[in-house]
């Protein structure tokens, strides 16, 4: 079981979680966007948790962009919630999603989120500028701006952070059971 190291805990970082599959999760584009955001100049790192077929190509991209000191591919992490809890925010750069549980998990850990308003999922969870930022689908320039905004605008960041847990109450057990009861008895 991989534990978050003291050095990683002391780092300021943003996090992305998912299968290293660039055609869907677009971690290659996320790394390029992180590079363009200049967050590395503010010593904000990017940690990516997950494994998959595109690990080598992502490692190569990190080297090409000379981001070895700033972008870490952590592989499969058993206790990912500890990484999420210590992150500034979680970013989801997927081209498509079903119902992205990682957004719920991040919000549960009081970690704001940024995601594309891609087909299905993120817009059901993210309330723009309330618990995170919802970015126009596949607009990587706006994703870069959102990534910077949530670091630079402390008031917005703290507002989103304080709304994380309350924003997902509708996804907790009691409201879901009530919805099922209404559905079954309708």
PDB file of C-alpha atoms in Angstrom:
ATOM      1  CA  UNK A   1       0.000   0.000   0.000  1.00  0.00           C
ATOM      2  CA  UNK A   2       1.485   3.310  -1.090  1.00  0.00           C
ATOM      3  CA  UNK A   3       1.341   6.036   1.553  1.00  0.00           C
ATOM      4  CA  UNK A   4       1.700   9.708   0.809  1.00  0.00           C
ATOM      5  CA  UNK A   5       5.256  10.698   1.686  1.00  0.00           C
ATOM      6  CA  UNK A   6       6.181  13.608   3.949  1.00  0.00           C
ATOM      7  CA  UNK A   7       7.767  15.352   0.974  1.00  0.00           C
ATOM      8  CA  UNK A   8       4.565  14.961  -1.059  1.00  0.00           C
ATOM      9  CA  UNK A   9       2.462  16.205   1.888  1.00  0.00           C
ATOM     10  CA  UNK A  10       4.651  19.293   2.118  1.00  0.00           C
ATOM     11  CA  UNK A  11       4.286  19.978  -1.608  1.00  0.00           C
ATOM     12  CA  UNK A  12       1.515  22.112  -2.948  1.00  0.00           C
ATOM     13  CA  UNK A  13      -0.066  20.146  -5.747  1.00  0.00           C
ATOM     14  CA  UNK A  14      -3.104  19.598  -7.879  1.00  0.00           C
ATOM     15  CA  UNK A  15      -4.237  16.081  -8.677  1.00  0.00           C
ATOM     16  CA  UNK A  16      -5.770  14.069 -11.483  1.00  0.00           C
ATOM     17  CA  UNK A  17      -6.949  10.481 -11.091  1.00  0.00           C
ATOM     18  CA  UNK A  18      -7.839   7.874 -13.676  1.00  0.00           C
ATOM     19  CA  UNK A  19      -6.758   5.280 -16.161  1.00  0.00           C
ATOM     20  CA  UNK A  20      -3.741   6.437 -18.197  1.00  0.00           C
ATOM     21  CA  UNK A  21      -5.676   6.310 -21.448  1.00  0.00           C
ATOM     22  CA  UNK A  22      -5.107   9.505 -23.412  1.00  0.00           C
ATOM     23  CA  UNK A  23      -7.928   9.024 -25.926  1.00  0.00           C
ATOM     24  CA  UNK A  24     -10.459   9.311 -23.067  1.00  0.00           C
ATOM     25  CA  UNK A  25      -8.781  10.847 -19.996  1.00  0.00           C
ATOM     26  CA  UNK A  26      -6.501  13.159 -22.038  1.00  0.00           C
ATOM     27  CA  UNK A  27      -3.696  13.263 -19.464  1.00  0.00           C
ATOM     28  CA  UNK A  28      -1.317  14.221 -22.295  1.00  0.00           C
ATOM     29  CA  UNK A  29      -3.380  17.353 -22.977  1.00  0.00           C
ATOM     30  CA  UNK A  30      -3.636  17.988 -19.207  1.00  0.00           C
ATOM     31  CA  UNK A  31       0.162  17.904 -18.856  1.00  0.00           C
ATOM     32  CA  UNK A  32       0.500  20.320 -21.795  1.00  0.00           C
ATOM     33  CA  UNK A  33      -2.153  22.580 -20.244  1.00  0.00           C
ATOM     34  CA  UNK A  34      -0.403  22.436 -16.862  1.00  0.00           C
ATOM     35  CA  UNK A  35       2.833  23.424 -18.637  1.00  0.00           C
ATOM     36  CA  UNK A  36       1.079  26.356 -20.341  1.00  0.00           C
ATOM     37  CA  UNK A  37      -0.532  27.437 -17.045  1.00  0.00           C
ATOM     38  CA  UNK A  38       2.902  28.191 -15.565  1.00  0.00           C
ATOM     39  CA  UNK A  39       1.769  26.688 -12.232  1.00  0.00           C
ATOM     40  CA  UNK A  40       5.213  25.066 -12.025  1.00  0.00           C
ATOM     41  CA  UNK A  41       6.670  28.579 -11.640  1.00  0.00           C
ATOM     42  CA  UNK A  42       4.508  28.956  -8.512  1.00  0.00           C
ATOM     43  CA  UNK A  43       5.882  25.588  -7.347  1.00  0.00           C
ATOM     44  CA  UNK A  44       2.451  23.935  -7.672  1.00  0.00           C
ATOM     45  CA  UNK A  45       3.032  20.332  -8.768  1.00  0.00           C
ATOM     46  CA  UNK A  46       0.758  18.026 -10.755  1.00  0.00           C
ATOM     47  CA  UNK A  47       0.288  14.497  -9.412  1.00  0.00           C
ATOM     48  CA  UNK A  48      -1.445  11.922 -11.607  1.00  0.00           C
ATOM     49  CA  UNK A  49      -2.698   8.725  -9.945  1.00  0.00           C
ATOM     50  CA  UNK A  50      -3.469   5.748 -12.141  1.00  0.00           C
ATOM     51  CA  UNK A  51      -1.985   3.160 -14.436  1.00  0.00           C
ATOM     52  CA  UNK A  52      -2.516   2.297 -18.067  1.00  0.00           C
ATOM     53  CA  UNK A  53      -1.188   1.832 -21.564  1.00  0.00           C
ATOM     54  CA  UNK A  54      -0.096   5.443 -22.045  1.00  0.00           C
ATOM     55  CA  UNK A  55       2.271   5.620 -19.055  1.00  0.00           C
ATOM     56  CA  UNK A  56       5.445   5.555 -21.194  1.00  0.00           C
ATOM     57  CA  UNK A  57       4.218   8.205 -23.624  1.00  0.00           C
ATOM     58  CA  UNK A  58       3.227  10.436 -20.682  1.00  0.00           C
ATOM     59  CA  UNK A  59       6.656   9.927 -19.096  1.00  0.00           C
ATOM     60  CA  UNK A  60       8.212  10.925 -22.431  1.00  0.00           C
ATOM     61  CA  UNK A  61       6.024  14.032 -22.639  1.00  0.00           C
ATOM     62  CA  UNK A  62       7.025  15.045 -19.098  1.00  0.00           C
ATOM     63  CA  UNK A  63      10.707  14.737 -20.122  1.00  0.00           C
ATOM     64  CA  UNK A  64      10.191  16.613 -23.392  1.00  0.00           C
ATOM     65  CA  UNK A  65       8.549  19.511 -21.537  1.00  0.00           C
ATOM     66  CA  UNK A  66      11.248  19.310 -18.820  1.00  0.00           C
ATOM     67  CA  UNK A  67       8.640  18.879 -16.095  1.00  0.00           C
ATOM     68  CA  UNK A  68      10.269  15.962 -14.229  1.00  0.00           C
ATOM     69  CA  UNK A  69      10.529  18.061 -11.049  1.00  0.00           C
ATOM     70  CA  UNK A  70       6.894  19.149 -11.251  1.00  0.00           C
ATOM     71  CA  UNK A  71       4.750  16.349 -12.726  1.00  0.00           C
ATOM     72  CA  UNK A  72       4.644  12.951 -11.027  1.00  0.00           C
ATOM     73  CA  UNK A  73       2.976   9.829 -12.349  1.00  0.00           C
ATOM     74  CA  UNK A  74       2.246   8.014  -9.102  1.00  0.00           C
ATOM     75  CA  UNK A  75       0.842   4.838 -10.657  1.00  0.00           C
ATOM     76  CA  UNK A  76      -1.947   2.949  -8.955  1.00  0.00           C
ATOM     77  CA  UNK A  77      -2.458   4.348  -5.451  1.00  0.00           C
ATOM     78  CA  UNK A  78      -4.513   2.262  -3.039  1.00  0.00           C
ATOM     79  CA  UNK A  79      -5.326   5.102  -0.643  1.00  0.00           C
ATOM     80  CA  UNK A  80      -5.947   7.808  -3.236  1.00  0.00           C
ATOM     81  CA  UNK A  81      -8.257   9.732  -0.888  1.00  0.00           C
ATOM     82  CA  UNK A  82      -5.261  10.860   1.182  1.00  0.00           C
ATOM     83  CA  UNK A  83      -3.678  12.348  -1.954  1.00  0.00           C
ATOM     84  CA  UNK A  84      -6.977  13.980  -2.917  1.00  0.00           C
ATOM     85  CA  UNK A  85      -7.506  15.404   0.591  1.00  0.00           C
ATOM     86  CA  UNK A  86      -4.052  17.063   0.543  1.00  0.00           C
ATOM     87  CA  UNK A  87      -4.395  18.477  -2.989  1.00  0.00           C
ATOM     88  CA  UNK A  88      -5.303  22.095  -3.726  1.00  0.00           C
ATOM     89  CA  UNK A  89      -7.898  20.786  -6.168  1.00  0.00           C
ATOM     90  CA  UNK A  90      -8.681  17.861  -8.440  1.00  0.00           C
ATOM     91  CA  UNK A  91      -8.803  18.360 -12.200  1.00  0.00           C
ATOM     92  CA  UNK A  92     -10.738  16.105 -14.579  1.00  0.00           C
ATOM     93  CA  UNK A  93      -9.717  16.502 -18.226  1.00  0.00           C
ATOM     94  CA  UNK A  94     -11.788  13.675 -19.704  1.00  0.00           C
ATOM     95  CA  UNK A  95     -13.223  13.787 -23.209  1.00  0.00           C
ATOM     96  CA  UNK A  96     -16.235  11.752 -22.004  1.00  0.00           C
ATOM     97  CA  UNK A  97     -17.432  10.545 -18.609  1.00  0.00           C
ATOM     98  CA  UNK A  98     -20.198   8.425 -17.179  1.00  0.00           C
ATOM     99  CA  UNK A  99     -20.831   9.505 -13.628  1.00  0.00           C
ATOM    100  CA  UNK A 100     -17.379  10.602 -12.402  1.00  0.00           C
ATOM    101  CA  UNK A 101     -17.233   9.258  -8.843  1.00  0.00           C
ATOM    102  CA  UNK A 102     -13.784  10.832  -8.420  1.00  0.00           C
ATOM    103  CA  UNK A 103     -15.478  14.264  -8.345  1.00  0.00           C
ATOM    104  CA  UNK A 104     -17.777  13.129  -5.509  1.00  0.00           C
ATOM    105  CA  UNK A 105     -14.797  11.630  -3.693  1.00  0.00           C
ATOM    106  CA  UNK A 106     -12.815  14.870  -4.015  1.00  0.00           C
ATOM    107  CA  UNK A 107     -15.707  17.008  -2.786  1.00  0.00           C
ATOM    108  CA  UNK A 108     -16.190  14.599   0.124  1.00  0.00           C
ATOM    109  CA  UNK A 109     -12.524  15.218   1.028  1.00  0.00           C
ATOM    110  CA  UNK A 110     -13.156  19.017   0.951  1.00  0.00           C
ATOM    111  CA  UNK A 111     -11.131  19.358  -2.237  1.00  0.00           C
ATOM    112  CA  UNK A 112     -12.580  21.662  -4.916  1.00  0.00           C
ATOM    113  CA  UNK A 113     -12.771  20.333  -8.479  1.00  0.00           C
ATOM    114  CA  UNK A 114     -12.280  21.541 -12.046  1.00  0.00           C
ATOM    115  CA  UNK A 115     -13.705  19.614 -14.987  1.00  0.00           C
ATOM    116  CA  UNK A 116     -14.807  19.963 -18.563  1.00  0.00           C
ATOM    117  CA  UNK A 117     -18.546  20.157 -19.045  1.00  0.00           C
ATOM    118  CA  UNK A 118     -18.235  16.972 -21.090  1.00  0.00           C
ATOM    119  CA  UNK A 119     -21.148  14.780 -22.032  1.00  0.00           C
ATOM    120  CA  UNK A 120     -22.729  13.239 -18.936  1.00  0.00           C
ATOM    121  CA  UNK A 121     -21.526  13.684 -15.399  1.00  0.00           C
ATOM    122  CA  UNK A 122     -19.564  16.755 -14.359  1.00  0.00           C
ATOM    123  CA  UNK A 123     -22.427  19.266 -14.699  1.00  0.00           C
ATOM    124  CA  UNK A 124     -24.565  17.110 -12.387  1.00  0.00           C
ATOM    125  CA  UNK A 125     -21.915  17.419  -9.659  1.00  0.00           C
ATOM    126  CA  UNK A 126     -20.077  20.720 -10.164  1.00  0.00           C
ATOM    127  CA  UNK A 127     -21.797  23.997  -9.421  1.00  0.00           C
ATOM    128  CA  UNK A 128     -19.595  26.500 -11.236  1.00  0.00           C
ATOM    129  CA  UNK A 129     -17.793  28.854  -8.830  1.00  0.00           C
ATOM    130  CA  UNK A 130     -19.602  27.241  -5.865  1.00  0.00           C
ATOM    131  CA  UNK A 131     -17.766  23.915  -5.339  1.00  0.00           C
ATOM    132  CA  UNK A 132     -15.352  24.144  -8.256  1.00  0.00           C
ATOM    133  CA  UNK A 133     -15.116  25.266 -11.852  1.00  0.00           C
ATOM    134  CA  UNK A 134     -16.986  23.830 -14.831  1.00  0.00           C
ATOM    135  CA  UNK A 135     -15.087  24.562 -18.049  1.00  0.00           C
ATOM    136  CA  UNK A 136     -16.473  24.705 -21.592  1.00  0.00           C
ATOM    137  CA  UNK A 137     -16.068  21.209 -23.035  1.00  0.00           C
ATOM    138  CA  UNK A 138     -12.656  20.595 -24.614  1.00  0.00           C
ATOM    139  CA  UNK A 139     -11.580  24.241 -24.339  1.00  0.00           C
ATOM    140  CA  UNK A 140      -8.040  23.708 -23.064  1.00  0.00           C
ATOM    141  CA  UNK A 141      -7.301  27.466 -23.047  1.00  0.00           C
ATOM    142  CA  UNK A 142     -10.189  27.939 -20.604  1.00  0.00           C
ATOM    143  CA  UNK A 143      -9.025  24.904 -18.614  1.00  0.00           C
ATOM    144  CA  UNK A 144      -5.601  26.561 -18.272  1.00  0.00           C
ATOM    145  CA  UNK A 145      -7.285  29.779 -17.066  1.00  0.00           C
ATOM    146  CA  UNK A 146      -9.435  27.831 -14.580  1.00  0.00           C
ATOM    147  CA  UNK A 147      -6.365  26.023 -13.232  1.00  0.00           C
ATOM    148  CA  UNK A 148      -4.659  29.373 -12.614  1.00  0.00           C
ATOM    149  CA  UNK A 149      -7.805  31.044 -11.245  1.00  0.00           C
ATOM    150  CA  UNK A 150      -8.322  28.487  -8.488  1.00  0.00           C
ATOM    151  CA  UNK A 151      -4.723  29.053  -7.330  1.00  0.00           C
ATOM    152  CA  UNK A 152      -4.604  32.851  -7.711  1.00  0.00           C
ATOM    153  CA  UNK A 153      -8.085  33.833  -6.489  1.00  0.00           C
ATOM    154  CA  UNK A 154      -7.899  32.857  -2.814  1.00  0.00           C
ATOM    155  CA  UNK A 155     -11.430  34.101  -2.033  1.00  0.00           C
ATOM    156  CA  UNK A 156     -12.968  32.000  -4.801  1.00  0.00           C
ATOM    157  CA  UNK A 157     -10.860  29.014  -3.783  1.00  0.00           C
ATOM    158  CA  UNK A 158     -11.915  29.252  -0.116  1.00  0.00           C
ATOM    159  CA  UNK A 159     -15.566  29.746  -1.098  1.00  0.00           C
ATOM    160  CA  UNK A 160     -15.473  26.612  -3.282  1.00  0.00           C
ATOM    161  CA  UNK A 161     -13.644  24.687  -0.547  1.00  0.00           C
ATOM    162  CA  UNK A 162     -16.222  25.586   2.105  1.00  0.00           C
ATOM    163  CA  UNK A 163     -19.069  24.402  -0.161  1.00  0.00           C
ATOM    164  CA  UNK A 164     -17.559  21.053  -1.129  1.00  0.00           C
ATOM    165  CA  UNK A 165     -19.253  18.711   1.354  1.00  0.00           C
ATOM    166  CA  UNK A 166     -22.647  20.440   1.436  1.00  0.00           C
ATOM    167  CA  UNK A 167     -22.759  20.441  -2.378  1.00  0.00           C
ATOM    168  CA  UNK A 168     -22.923  16.636  -2.554  1.00  0.00           C
ATOM    169  CA  UNK A 169     -25.622  16.046   0.080  1.00  0.00           C
ATOM    170  CA  UNK A 170     -28.067  15.095  -2.691  1.00  0.00           C
ATOM    171  CA  UNK A 171     -25.797  12.131  -3.536  1.00  0.00           C
ATOM    172  CA  UNK A 172     -25.787  10.702  -0.011  1.00  0.00           C
ATOM    173  CA  UNK A 173     -27.706   7.627   1.065  1.00  0.00           C
ATOM    174  CA  UNK A 174     -30.886   9.175   2.518  1.00  0.00           C
ATOM    175  CA  UNK A 175     -31.858  11.355  -0.479  1.00  0.00           C
ATOM    176  CA  UNK A 176     -31.092   8.476  -2.872  1.00  0.00           C
ATOM    177  CA  UNK A 177     -33.276   6.057  -0.873  1.00  0.00           C
ATOM    178  CA  UNK A 178     -36.107   8.627  -0.912  1.00  0.00           C
ATOM    179  CA  UNK A 179     -35.796   8.952  -4.695  1.00  0.00           C
ATOM    180  CA  UNK A 180     -35.970   5.164  -5.092  1.00  0.00           C
ATOM    181  CA  UNK A 181     -39.054   4.982  -2.857  1.00  0.00           C
ATOM    182  CA  UNK A 182     -40.771   7.700  -4.929  1.00  0.00           C
ATOM    183  CA  UNK A 183     -39.833   5.901  -8.134  1.00  0.00           C
ATOM    184  CA  UNK A 184     -41.070   2.501  -6.939  1.00  0.00           C
ATOM    185  CA  UNK A 185     -44.340   3.817  -5.467  1.00  0.00           C
ATOM    186  CA  UNK A 186     -45.145   6.130  -8.385  1.00  0.00           C
TER     187      UNK A 186
END
